[in-house]
């Protein structure tokens, strides 16, 4: 795990007895005046000030996060770092490379081309085009944070009757504040990620709209810098990787929803540590909205995965899926690049090194869900796909993608011989009989790929 803006280390001291009777929301919030909670007019004025403050922060929206705020923060960082528009010559180079890559891949996979619309994106265009998917990735964790902050304010039993009518709006505002905090952190993370991205499939998730494959000329140039390999060759190799990813995303109907649901399942299993925040705002004067903003905006909310069987299964499912995707892409690209790109092996090693060192892109994505999305079993997955290809051929290898129940499991990556011998030398399509349609498998709650 890398360091993230959300942080880690869950506190388990939930019942420490620190809450006082005159703290109406159970977190040391005490209004001046009366033991029951203070002056009601002052409390009402405070609510109005708090609402005005949230409006100024951009809080609001139908979901837990204001994505317009995320967009504005990320775009500001991208523009500040420099984001030149893609010129026609660069666009032609990228489009031609993606089209040629698909022609080469046709010879080494049965999956058809997945790119109907090849694109060359600037960093700002990458942000705009991928934001809808990032929303699906980030919203589950934002929901956890807002739920925790609202719950920390206390339930109805902890609220004096004279404050009950106003407690609801206050708790709602605190939840809005949590959403604004997540928006700020997500905007920062995506803005930093945009500076490092090469193509739409860099992080292993289907971020681009369906049918779109894209490379960023600025990202290609940055990756090529220092490799001492012709830029045209680097561009073609990266185009092969992008096109291979898009074949899976386009023609394995269960894969796209399975990847996104795996991220969501992992995020929903993250616990929220409010101990630092509670300490910071203990005794805070609620009549001072600026003080509340400073207290809630100090990065005191921390996340950590729950050590439960469900959470461990979600993590294994996500890592296995990512490893299988990246491993297959590596094998398909190696076959397509052989005898065509002289520096293919060096470029493959550069990709592995980039992932292993955990550059800014990997670390920033970790910040969004509290997980470092680098498949730790990548080498094992690639070796397994190579063995499957040697044993069953390209047709048999790619047929495994036809249903999630046919896919290797995490155990199979550790013991590939068992998987190879369990299926025999010939792939039998009769294994598909009686299985539910693959399209219905993508959103399954817990099972990782492979047989039950």
GROMACS .gro file of C-alpha atoms in nm:
model
  452
    1UNK     CA    1   0.000   0.000   0.000
    2UNK     CA    2   0.124   0.344  -0.080
    3UNK     CA    3   0.064   0.658   0.116
    4UNK     CA    4  -0.269   0.812   0.026
    5UNK     CA    5  -0.449   1.136   0.105
    6UNK     CA    6  -0.710   0.933   0.289
    7UNK     CA    7  -0.448   0.755   0.503
    8UNK     CA    8  -0.470   0.431   0.696
    9UNK     CA    9  -0.474   0.281   1.047
   10UNK     CA   10  -0.827   0.227   1.171
   11UNK     CA   11  -0.891   0.314   1.535
   12UNK     CA   12  -1.099   0.060   1.725
   13UNK     CA   13  -1.167   0.273   2.030
   14UNK     CA   14  -1.525   0.353   1.943
   15UNK     CA   15  -1.660   0.326   2.297
   16UNK     CA   16  -1.410   0.523   2.496
   17UNK     CA   17  -1.659   0.710   2.707
   18UNK     CA   18  -1.530   1.049   2.607
   19UNK     CA   19  -1.869   1.178   2.493
   20UNK     CA   20  -2.021   1.411   2.744
   21UNK     CA   21  -2.394   1.451   2.821
   22UNK     CA   22  -2.391   1.807   2.691
   23UNK     CA   23  -2.233   1.701   2.362
   24UNK     CA   24  -2.556   1.664   2.166
   25UNK     CA   25  -2.399   1.486   1.870
   26UNK     CA   26  -2.163   1.260   2.059
   27UNK     CA   27  -1.838   1.411   1.928
   28UNK     CA   28  -1.760   1.684   2.176
   29UNK     CA   29  -1.985   1.932   1.998
   30UNK     CA   30  -2.112   2.162   2.269
   31UNK     CA   31  -2.301   2.481   2.197
   32UNK     CA   32  -2.254   2.765   2.439
   33UNK     CA   33  -2.538   2.858   2.666
   34UNK     CA   34  -2.747   2.581   2.811
   35UNK     CA   35  -2.677   2.223   2.914
   36UNK     CA   36  -2.935   2.110   2.661
   37UNK     CA   37  -2.740   2.248   2.370
   38UNK     CA   38  -2.734   2.626   2.369
   39UNK     CA   39  -2.928   2.907   2.214
   40UNK     CA   40  -3.163   2.791   1.938
   41UNK     CA   41  -3.140   3.116   1.743
   42UNK     CA   42  -2.763   3.095   1.748
   43UNK     CA   43  -2.788   2.735   1.633
   44UNK     CA   44  -3.016   2.833   1.345
   45UNK     CA   45  -2.782   3.115   1.243
   46UNK     CA   46  -2.495   2.869   1.251
   47UNK     CA   47  -2.681   2.633   1.018
   48UNK     CA   48  -2.733   2.912   0.766
   49UNK     CA   49  -2.365   3.008   0.783
   50UNK     CA   50  -2.267   2.644   0.744
   51UNK     CA   51  -2.490   2.611   0.437
   52UNK     CA   52  -2.337   2.923   0.284
   53UNK     CA   53  -1.991   2.784   0.347
   54UNK     CA   54  -2.078   2.455   0.175
   55UNK     CA   55  -2.210   2.646  -0.122
   56UNK     CA   56  -1.879   2.825  -0.149
   57UNK     CA   57  -1.694   2.493  -0.140
   58UNK     CA   58  -1.899   2.355  -0.424
   59UNK     CA   59  -2.070   2.092  -0.214
   60UNK     CA   60  -2.388   1.942  -0.341
   61UNK     CA   61  -2.498   1.727  -0.632
   62UNK     CA   62  -2.707   1.413  -0.645
   63UNK     CA   63  -2.430   1.175  -0.535
   64UNK     CA   64  -2.180   1.171  -0.250
   65UNK     CA   65  -1.925   1.367  -0.457
   66UNK     CA   66  -1.964   1.688  -0.654
   67UNK     CA   67  -1.797   1.583  -0.977
   68UNK     CA   68  -1.798   1.931  -1.121
   69UNK     CA   69  -1.569   2.025  -0.833
   70UNK     CA   70  -1.348   1.723  -0.908
   71UNK     CA   71  -1.327   1.826  -1.273
   72UNK     CA   72  -1.237   2.185  -1.192
   73UNK     CA   73  -0.961   2.091  -0.949
   74UNK     CA   74  -0.810   1.831  -1.182
   75UNK     CA   75  -0.825   2.057  -1.486
   76UNK     CA   76  -0.656   2.336  -1.293
   77UNK     CA   77  -0.365   2.105  -1.209
   78UNK     CA   78  -0.340   1.981  -1.568
   79UNK     CA   79  -0.342   2.330  -1.716
   80UNK     CA   80  -0.096   2.454  -1.456
   81UNK     CA   81   0.148   2.177  -1.553
   82UNK     CA   82   0.110   2.251  -1.924
   83UNK     CA   83  -0.131   2.073  -2.155
   84UNK     CA   84  -0.079   2.163  -2.521
   85UNK     CA   85  -0.353   2.069  -2.765
   86UNK     CA   86  -0.292   1.768  -2.987
   87UNK     CA   87  -0.183   1.888  -3.331
   88UNK     CA   88  -0.296   1.720  -3.653
   89UNK     CA   89   0.037   1.549  -3.714
   90UNK     CA   90   0.032   1.391  -3.368
   91UNK     CA   91  -0.327   1.283  -3.414
   92UNK     CA   92  -0.248   1.111  -3.743
   93UNK     CA   93   0.050   0.932  -3.588
   94UNK     CA   94  -0.159   0.796  -3.302
   95UNK     CA   95  -0.454   0.694  -3.520
   96UNK     CA   96  -0.226   0.520  -3.772
   97UNK     CA   97  -0.040   0.339  -3.493
   98UNK     CA   98  -0.363   0.211  -3.336
   99UNK     CA   99  -0.494   0.088  -3.672
  100UNK     CA  100  -0.167  -0.087  -3.756
  101UNK     CA  101  -0.158  -0.240  -3.408
  102UNK     CA  102  -0.499  -0.398  -3.464
  103UNK     CA  103  -0.383  -0.546  -3.795
  104UNK     CA  104  -0.086  -0.708  -3.621
  105UNK     CA  105  -0.300  -0.837  -3.335
  106UNK     CA  106  -0.539  -1.007  -3.579
  107UNK     CA  107  -0.274  -1.271  -3.643
  108UNK     CA  108  -0.234  -1.371  -3.278
  109UNK     CA  109  -0.579  -1.365  -3.119
  110UNK     CA  110  -0.930  -1.476  -3.203
  111UNK     CA  111  -1.080  -1.172  -3.031
  112UNK     CA  112  -1.181  -0.913  -3.292
  113UNK     CA  113  -1.061  -0.554  -3.290
  114UNK     CA  114  -1.224  -0.351  -3.016
  115UNK     CA  115  -1.137   0.000  -3.134
  116UNK     CA  116  -1.395   0.159  -3.359
  117UNK     CA  117  -1.280   0.512  -3.289
  118UNK     CA  118  -0.902   0.562  -3.245
  119UNK     CA  119  -0.821   0.883  -3.060
  120UNK     CA  120  -0.527   1.102  -2.966
  121UNK     CA  121  -0.606   1.282  -2.642
  122UNK     CA  122  -0.458   1.572  -2.456
  123UNK     CA  123  -0.444   1.535  -2.080
  124UNK     CA  124  -0.757   1.746  -2.041
  125UNK     CA  125  -0.939   1.528  -2.295
  126UNK     CA  126  -0.834   1.215  -2.105
  127UNK     CA  127  -0.981   1.366  -1.791
  128UNK     CA  128  -1.312   1.456  -1.956
  129UNK     CA  129  -1.352   1.124  -2.136
  130UNK     CA  130  -1.271   0.901  -1.837
  131UNK     CA  131  -1.446   1.096  -1.561
  132UNK     CA  132  -1.774   0.897  -1.585
  133UNK     CA  133  -1.589   0.575  -1.499
  134UNK     CA  134  -1.386   0.739  -1.223
  135UNK     CA  135  -1.719   0.840  -1.073
  136UNK     CA  136  -1.814   0.472  -1.045
  137UNK     CA  137  -1.477   0.397  -0.887
  138UNK     CA  138  -1.471   0.680  -0.631
  139UNK     CA  139  -1.837   0.707  -0.530
  140UNK     CA  140  -1.840   0.390  -0.312
  141UNK     CA  141  -1.556   0.518  -0.096
  142UNK     CA  142  -1.710   0.863  -0.082
  143UNK     CA  143  -2.034   0.706   0.037
  144UNK     CA  144  -1.843   0.531   0.315
  145UNK     CA  145  -1.688   0.857   0.428
  146UNK     CA  146  -2.010   1.056   0.426
  147UNK     CA  147  -2.194   0.778   0.606
  148UNK     CA  148  -1.926   0.762   0.874
  149UNK     CA  149  -1.916   1.136   0.928
  150UNK     CA  150  -2.292   1.160   0.948
  151UNK     CA  151  -2.304   0.866   1.189
  152UNK     CA  152  -2.037   1.018   1.408
  153UNK     CA  153  -2.265   1.311   1.473
  154UNK     CA  154  -2.480   1.074   1.674
  155UNK     CA  155  -2.821   0.912   1.646
  156UNK     CA  156  -3.160   1.040   1.758
  157UNK     CA  157  -3.109   0.904   2.110
  158UNK     CA  158  -2.808   1.133   2.158
  159UNK     CA  159  -2.980   1.450   2.039
  160UNK     CA  160  -3.179   1.666   2.284
  161UNK     CA  161  -3.544   1.703   2.181
  162UNK     CA  162  -3.514   2.079   2.140
  163UNK     CA  163  -3.242   2.024   1.878
  164UNK     CA  164  -3.396   1.730   1.693
  165UNK     CA  165  -3.555   1.947   1.423
  166UNK     CA  166  -3.222   2.107   1.338
  167UNK     CA  167  -3.001   1.800   1.380
  168UNK     CA  168  -3.108   1.652   1.048
  169UNK     CA  169  -2.993   1.951   0.843
  170UNK     CA  170  -2.666   1.968   1.035
  171UNK     CA  171  -2.589   1.600   0.977
  172UNK     CA  172  -2.675   1.647   0.610
  173UNK     CA  173  -2.435   1.938   0.591
  174UNK     CA  174  -2.158   1.736   0.753
  175UNK     CA  175  -2.214   1.467   0.492
  176UNK     CA  176  -2.192   1.733   0.223
  177UNK     CA  177  -1.868   1.850   0.378
  178UNK     CA  178  -1.731   1.495   0.361
  179UNK     CA  179  -1.830   1.480  -0.005
  180UNK     CA  180  -1.649   1.807  -0.068
  181UNK     CA  181  -1.339   1.668   0.103
  182UNK     CA  182  -1.344   1.359  -0.120
  183UNK     CA  183  -1.399   1.579  -0.424
  184UNK     CA  184  -1.092   1.783  -0.339
  185UNK     CA  185  -0.878   1.475  -0.288
  186UNK     CA  186  -1.011   1.301  -0.600
  187UNK     CA  187  -0.954   1.613  -0.809
  188UNK     CA  188  -0.598   1.636  -0.683
  189UNK     CA  189  -0.538   1.266  -0.751
  190UNK     CA  190  -0.680   1.269  -1.103
  191UNK     CA  191  -0.494   1.587  -1.188
  192UNK     CA  192  -0.166   1.423  -1.088
  193UNK     CA  193  -0.257   1.101  -1.268
  194UNK     CA  194  -0.326   1.290  -1.591
  195UNK     CA  195   0.035   1.409  -1.594
  196UNK     CA  196   0.163   1.049  -1.607
  197UNK     CA  197  -0.094   0.866  -1.817
  198UNK     CA  198  -0.004   0.712  -2.156
  199UNK     CA  199  -0.330   0.559  -2.276
  200UNK     CA  200  -0.685   0.492  -2.167
  201UNK     CA  201  -0.603   0.142  -2.036
  202UNK     CA  202  -0.295   0.232  -1.830
  203UNK     CA  203  -0.445   0.138  -1.494
  204UNK     CA  204  -0.606  -0.182  -1.620
  205UNK     CA  205  -0.963  -0.054  -1.600
  206UNK     CA  206  -1.198   0.019  -1.893
  207UNK     CA  207  -1.188   0.397  -1.857
  208UNK     CA  208  -1.258   0.497  -2.219
  209UNK     CA  209  -1.606   0.500  -2.372
  210UNK     CA  210  -1.697   0.174  -2.546
  211UNK     CA  211  -1.526   0.138  -2.883
  212UNK     CA  212  -1.269   0.408  -2.811
  213UNK     CA  213  -0.896   0.344  -2.791
  214UNK     CA  214  -0.671   0.637  -2.710
  215UNK     CA  215  -0.310   0.734  -2.654
  216UNK     CA  216  -0.181   1.066  -2.524
  217UNK     CA  217   0.104   1.206  -2.738
  218UNK     CA  218   0.246   1.380  -2.431
  219UNK     CA  219   0.241   1.052  -2.238
  220UNK     CA  220   0.403   0.861  -2.523
  221UNK     CA  221   0.681   1.119  -2.546
  222UNK     CA  222   0.741   1.109  -2.171
  223UNK     CA  223   0.758   0.728  -2.171
  224UNK     CA  224   1.001   0.727  -2.465
  225UNK     CA  225   1.230   0.983  -2.305
  226UNK     CA  226   1.558   0.822  -2.206
  227UNK     CA  227   1.488   0.480  -2.363
  228UNK     CA  228   1.702   0.550  -2.671
  229UNK     CA  229   1.447   0.369  -2.886
  230UNK     CA  230   1.294   0.534  -3.195
  231UNK     CA  231   0.974   0.714  -3.101
  232UNK     CA  232   0.780   0.547  -3.384
  233UNK     CA  233   0.866   0.206  -3.238
  234UNK     CA  234   0.768   0.314  -2.887
  235UNK     CA  235   0.439   0.452  -3.017
  236UNK     CA  236   0.357   0.129  -3.201
  237UNK     CA  237   0.434  -0.084  -2.896
  238UNK     CA  238   0.211   0.128  -2.674
  239UNK     CA  239  -0.059   0.117  -2.942
  240UNK     CA  240  -0.041  -0.264  -2.934
  241UNK     CA  241  -0.101  -0.260  -2.560
  242UNK     CA  242  -0.393  -0.020  -2.590
  243UNK     CA  243  -0.552  -0.217  -2.875
  244UNK     CA  244  -0.508  -0.549  -2.692
  245UNK     CA  245  -0.682  -0.413  -2.382
  246UNK     CA  246  -0.970  -0.283  -2.591
  247UNK     CA  247  -1.023  -0.626  -2.752
  248UNK     CA  248  -1.084  -0.773  -2.409
  249UNK     CA  249  -1.303  -0.485  -2.292
  250UNK     CA  250  -1.511  -0.495  -2.612
  251UNK     CA  251  -1.553  -0.869  -2.668
  252UNK     CA  252  -1.551  -1.023  -2.320
  253UNK     CA  253  -1.895  -0.901  -2.210
  254UNK     CA  254  -1.858  -0.995  -1.844
  255UNK     CA  255  -1.514  -0.833  -1.798
  256UNK     CA  256  -1.598  -0.463  -1.794
  257UNK     CA  257  -1.870  -0.489  -1.525
  258UNK     CA  258  -1.665  -0.746  -1.332
  259UNK     CA  259  -1.365  -0.514  -1.304
  260UNK     CA  260  -1.572  -0.217  -1.193
  261UNK     CA  261  -1.778  -0.421  -0.946
  262UNK     CA  262  -1.457  -0.566  -0.801
  263UNK     CA  263  -1.327  -0.216  -0.735
  264UNK     CA  264  -1.660  -0.120  -0.581
  265UNK     CA  265  -1.672  -0.431  -0.362
  266UNK     CA  266  -1.324  -0.354  -0.233
  267UNK     CA  267  -1.406   0.010  -0.166
  268UNK     CA  268  -1.727  -0.076   0.020
  269UNK     CA  269  -1.525  -0.292   0.257
  270UNK     CA  270  -1.303  -0.004   0.368
  271UNK     CA  271  -1.351   0.125   0.721
  272UNK     CA  272  -1.326   0.491   0.812
  273UNK     CA  273  -1.112   0.611   1.101
  274UNK     CA  274  -1.250   0.929   1.254
  275UNK     CA  275  -1.034   0.928   1.566
  276UNK     CA  276  -0.803   1.205   1.446
  277UNK     CA  277  -1.097   1.414   1.330
  278UNK     CA  278  -1.285   1.364   1.657
  279UNK     CA  279  -0.983   1.480   1.855
  280UNK     CA  280  -0.941   1.782   1.633
  281UNK     CA  281  -1.300   1.903   1.660
  282UNK     CA  282  -1.362   1.813   2.023
  283UNK     CA  283  -1.513   2.120   2.186
  284UNK     CA  284  -1.529   2.303   1.852
  285UNK     CA  285  -1.753   2.610   1.846
  286UNK     CA  286  -2.024   2.525   1.595
  287UNK     CA  287  -2.113   2.892   1.565
  288UNK     CA  288  -1.787   2.942   1.372
  289UNK     CA  289  -1.831   2.783   1.027
  290UNK     CA  290  -1.478   2.877   0.923
  291UNK     CA  291  -1.337   2.678   1.214
  292UNK     CA  292  -1.552   2.381   1.113
  293UNK     CA  293  -1.423   2.402   0.756
  294UNK     CA  294  -1.063   2.408   0.875
  295UNK     CA  295  -1.123   2.114   1.108
  296UNK     CA  296  -1.293   1.898   0.846
  297UNK     CA  297  -1.055   1.997   0.570
  298UNK     CA  298  -0.734   1.895   0.741
  299UNK     CA  299  -0.709   1.543   0.597
  300UNK     CA  300  -0.791   1.376   0.927
  301UNK     CA  301  -1.018   1.110   0.779
  302UNK     CA  302  -0.833   0.781   0.730
  303UNK     CA  303  -0.925   0.461   0.553
  304UNK     CA  304  -0.810   0.105   0.593
  305UNK     CA  305  -0.932  -0.226   0.452
  306UNK     CA  306  -1.138  -0.433   0.691
  307UNK     CA  307  -0.973  -0.765   0.774
  308UNK     CA  308  -1.281  -0.971   0.695
  309UNK     CA  309  -1.321  -1.275   0.468
  310UNK     CA  310  -1.539  -1.067   0.237
  311UNK     CA  311  -1.277  -0.794   0.207
  312UNK     CA  312  -0.996  -1.042   0.146
  313UNK     CA  313  -1.207  -1.207  -0.125
  314UNK     CA  314  -1.273  -0.871  -0.288
  315UNK     CA  315  -0.900  -0.793  -0.288
  316UNK     CA  316  -0.811  -1.133  -0.432
  317UNK     CA  317  -1.081  -1.103  -0.697
  318UNK     CA  318  -0.959  -0.760  -0.805
  319UNK     CA  319  -0.590  -0.851  -0.811
  320UNK     CA  320  -0.658  -1.173  -1.001
  321UNK     CA  321  -0.872  -1.003  -1.264
  322UNK     CA  322  -0.612  -0.732  -1.321
  323UNK     CA  323  -0.332  -0.986  -1.339
  324UNK     CA  324  -0.520  -1.199  -1.591
  325UNK     CA  325  -0.594  -0.898  -1.811
  326UNK     CA  326  -0.238  -0.766  -1.798
  327UNK     CA  327  -0.088  -1.112  -1.846
  328UNK     CA  328  -0.299  -1.183  -2.154
  329UNK     CA  329  -0.216  -0.841  -2.297
  330UNK     CA  330   0.154  -0.907  -2.243
  331UNK     CA  331   0.139  -1.241  -2.427
  332UNK     CA  332  -0.071  -1.105  -2.715
  333UNK     CA  333   0.151  -0.800  -2.759
  334UNK     CA  334   0.470  -1.006  -2.747
  335UNK     CA  335   0.341  -1.230  -3.026
  336UNK     CA  336   0.232  -0.935  -3.240
  337UNK     CA  337   0.557  -0.744  -3.189
  338UNK     CA  338   0.787  -1.041  -3.254
  339UNK     CA  339   0.996  -0.996  -3.570
  340UNK     CA  340   0.839  -0.652  -3.618
  341UNK     CA  341   0.968  -0.432  -3.337
  342UNK     CA  342   1.340  -0.483  -3.268
  343UNK     CA  343   1.314  -0.333  -2.919
  344UNK     CA  344   0.998  -0.517  -2.810
  345UNK     CA  345   1.171  -0.696  -2.522
  346UNK     CA  346   1.324  -0.374  -2.393
  347UNK     CA  347   0.989  -0.199  -2.413
  348UNK     CA  348   0.817  -0.484  -2.227
  349UNK     CA  349   1.077  -0.456  -1.953
  350UNK     CA  350   1.026  -0.079  -1.939
  351UNK     CA  351   0.654  -0.137  -1.882
  352UNK     CA  352   0.725  -0.388  -1.605
  353UNK     CA  353   0.976  -0.153  -1.444
  354UNK     CA  354   0.731   0.137  -1.458
  355UNK     CA  355   0.471  -0.072  -1.279
  356UNK     CA  356   0.710  -0.225  -1.026
  357UNK     CA  357   0.859   0.107  -0.917
  358UNK     CA  358   0.514   0.249  -0.852
  359UNK     CA  359   0.540   0.581  -1.027
  360UNK     CA  360   0.311   0.878  -0.965
  361UNK     CA  361   0.034   0.727  -1.175
  362UNK     CA  362   0.016   0.407  -0.969
  363UNK     CA  363   0.045   0.590  -0.637
  364UNK     CA  364  -0.218   0.844  -0.735
  365UNK     CA  365  -0.467   0.577  -0.838
  366UNK     CA  366  -0.405   0.409  -0.502
  367UNK     CA  367  -0.522   0.731  -0.339
  368UNK     CA  368  -0.866   0.703  -0.497
  369UNK     CA  369  -0.969   0.373  -0.340
  370UNK     CA  370  -0.699   0.311  -0.079
  371UNK     CA  371  -0.556   0.027  -0.286
  372UNK     CA  372  -0.248   0.000  -0.504
  373UNK     CA  373  -0.387  -0.141  -0.828
  374UNK     CA  374  -0.073  -0.309  -0.953
  375UNK     CA  375  -0.141  -0.681  -1.004
  376UNK     CA  376   0.116  -0.853  -0.788
  377UNK     CA  377   0.079  -1.177  -0.982
  378UNK     CA  378   0.146  -1.025  -1.324
  379UNK     CA  379   0.447  -1.241  -1.405
  380UNK     CA  380   0.265  -1.556  -1.295
  381UNK     CA  381  -0.039  -1.464  -1.504
  382UNK     CA  382   0.172  -1.397  -1.812
  383UNK     CA  383   0.354  -1.729  -1.766
  384UNK     CA  384   0.020  -1.909  -1.730
  385UNK     CA  385  -0.116  -1.757  -2.052
  386UNK     CA  386   0.203  -1.856  -2.232
  387UNK     CA  387   0.162  -2.214  -2.112
  388UNK     CA  388  -0.206  -2.222  -2.210
  389UNK     CA  389  -0.114  -2.096  -2.557
  390UNK     CA  390   0.152  -2.365  -2.597
  391UNK     CA  391  -0.087  -2.637  -2.477
  392UNK     CA  392  -0.416  -2.536  -2.638
  393UNK     CA  393  -0.322  -2.287  -2.905
  394UNK     CA  394  -0.455  -1.936  -2.951
  395UNK     CA  395  -0.813  -2.058  -3.003
  396UNK     CA  396  -0.817  -2.258  -2.681
  397UNK     CA  397  -0.653  -1.979  -2.484
  398UNK     CA  398  -0.894  -1.710  -2.597
  399UNK     CA  399  -1.196  -1.940  -2.553
  400UNK     CA  400  -1.135  -1.929  -2.178
  401UNK     CA  401  -1.253  -1.567  -2.182
  402UNK     CA  402  -1.597  -1.680  -2.300
  403UNK     CA  403  -1.717  -1.732  -1.942
  404UNK     CA  404  -1.579  -1.627  -1.601
  405UNK     CA  405  -1.621  -1.980  -1.463
  406UNK     CA  406  -1.358  -2.103  -1.709
  407UNK     CA  407  -1.095  -1.850  -1.602
  408UNK     CA  408  -0.793  -1.929  -1.383
  409UNK     CA  409  -0.826  -1.847  -1.015
  410UNK     CA  410  -0.575  -1.694  -0.776
  411UNK     CA  411  -0.477  -2.049  -0.672
  412UNK     CA  412  -0.421  -2.139  -1.037
  413UNK     CA  413  -0.173  -1.855  -1.073
  414UNK     CA  414   0.027  -2.005  -0.787
  415UNK     CA  415  -0.008  -2.360  -0.919
  416UNK     CA  416  -0.050  -2.334  -1.297
  417UNK     CA  417   0.021  -2.704  -1.360
  418UNK     CA  418  -0.296  -2.802  -1.178
  419UNK     CA  419  -0.502  -2.568  -1.396
  420UNK     CA  420  -0.340  -2.684  -1.719
  421UNK     CA  421  -0.392  -3.052  -1.645
  422UNK     CA  422  -0.741  -3.012  -1.500
  423UNK     CA  423  -0.875  -2.891  -1.834
  424UNK     CA  424  -0.692  -3.144  -2.049
  425UNK     CA  425  -0.516  -3.096  -2.376
  426UNK     CA  426  -0.828  -2.994  -2.566
  427UNK     CA  427  -1.067  -2.718  -2.469
  428UNK     CA  428  -1.417  -2.859  -2.448
  429UNK     CA  429  -1.694  -2.612  -2.532
  430UNK     CA  430  -1.941  -2.845  -2.360
  431UNK     CA  431  -1.814  -2.698  -2.033
  432UNK     CA  432  -2.028  -2.395  -2.117
  433UNK     CA  433  -2.352  -2.595  -2.119
  434UNK     CA  434  -2.572  -2.519  -1.824
  435UNK     CA  435  -2.377  -2.211  -1.719
  436UNK     CA  436  -2.566  -1.880  -1.693
  437UNK     CA  437  -2.494  -1.628  -1.968
  438UNK     CA  438  -2.160  -1.457  -1.924
  439UNK     CA  439  -2.325  -1.115  -1.942
  440UNK     CA  440  -2.505  -1.194  -1.616
  441UNK     CA  441  -2.182  -1.270  -1.432
  442UNK     CA  442  -2.019  -0.930  -1.435
  443UNK     CA  443  -2.182  -0.789  -1.127
  444UNK     CA  444  -2.157  -1.097  -0.908
  445UNK     CA  445  -2.086  -0.996  -0.553
  446UNK     CA  446  -1.798  -1.202  -0.431
  447UNK     CA  447  -1.665  -1.483  -0.649
  448UNK     CA  448  -1.337  -1.425  -0.822
  449UNK     CA  449  -1.275  -1.560  -1.174
  450UNK     CA  450  -1.261  -1.931  -1.218
  451UNK     CA  451  -1.461  -2.231  -1.112
  452UNK     CA  452  -1.636  -2.228  -0.776
   0.00000   0.00000   0.00000
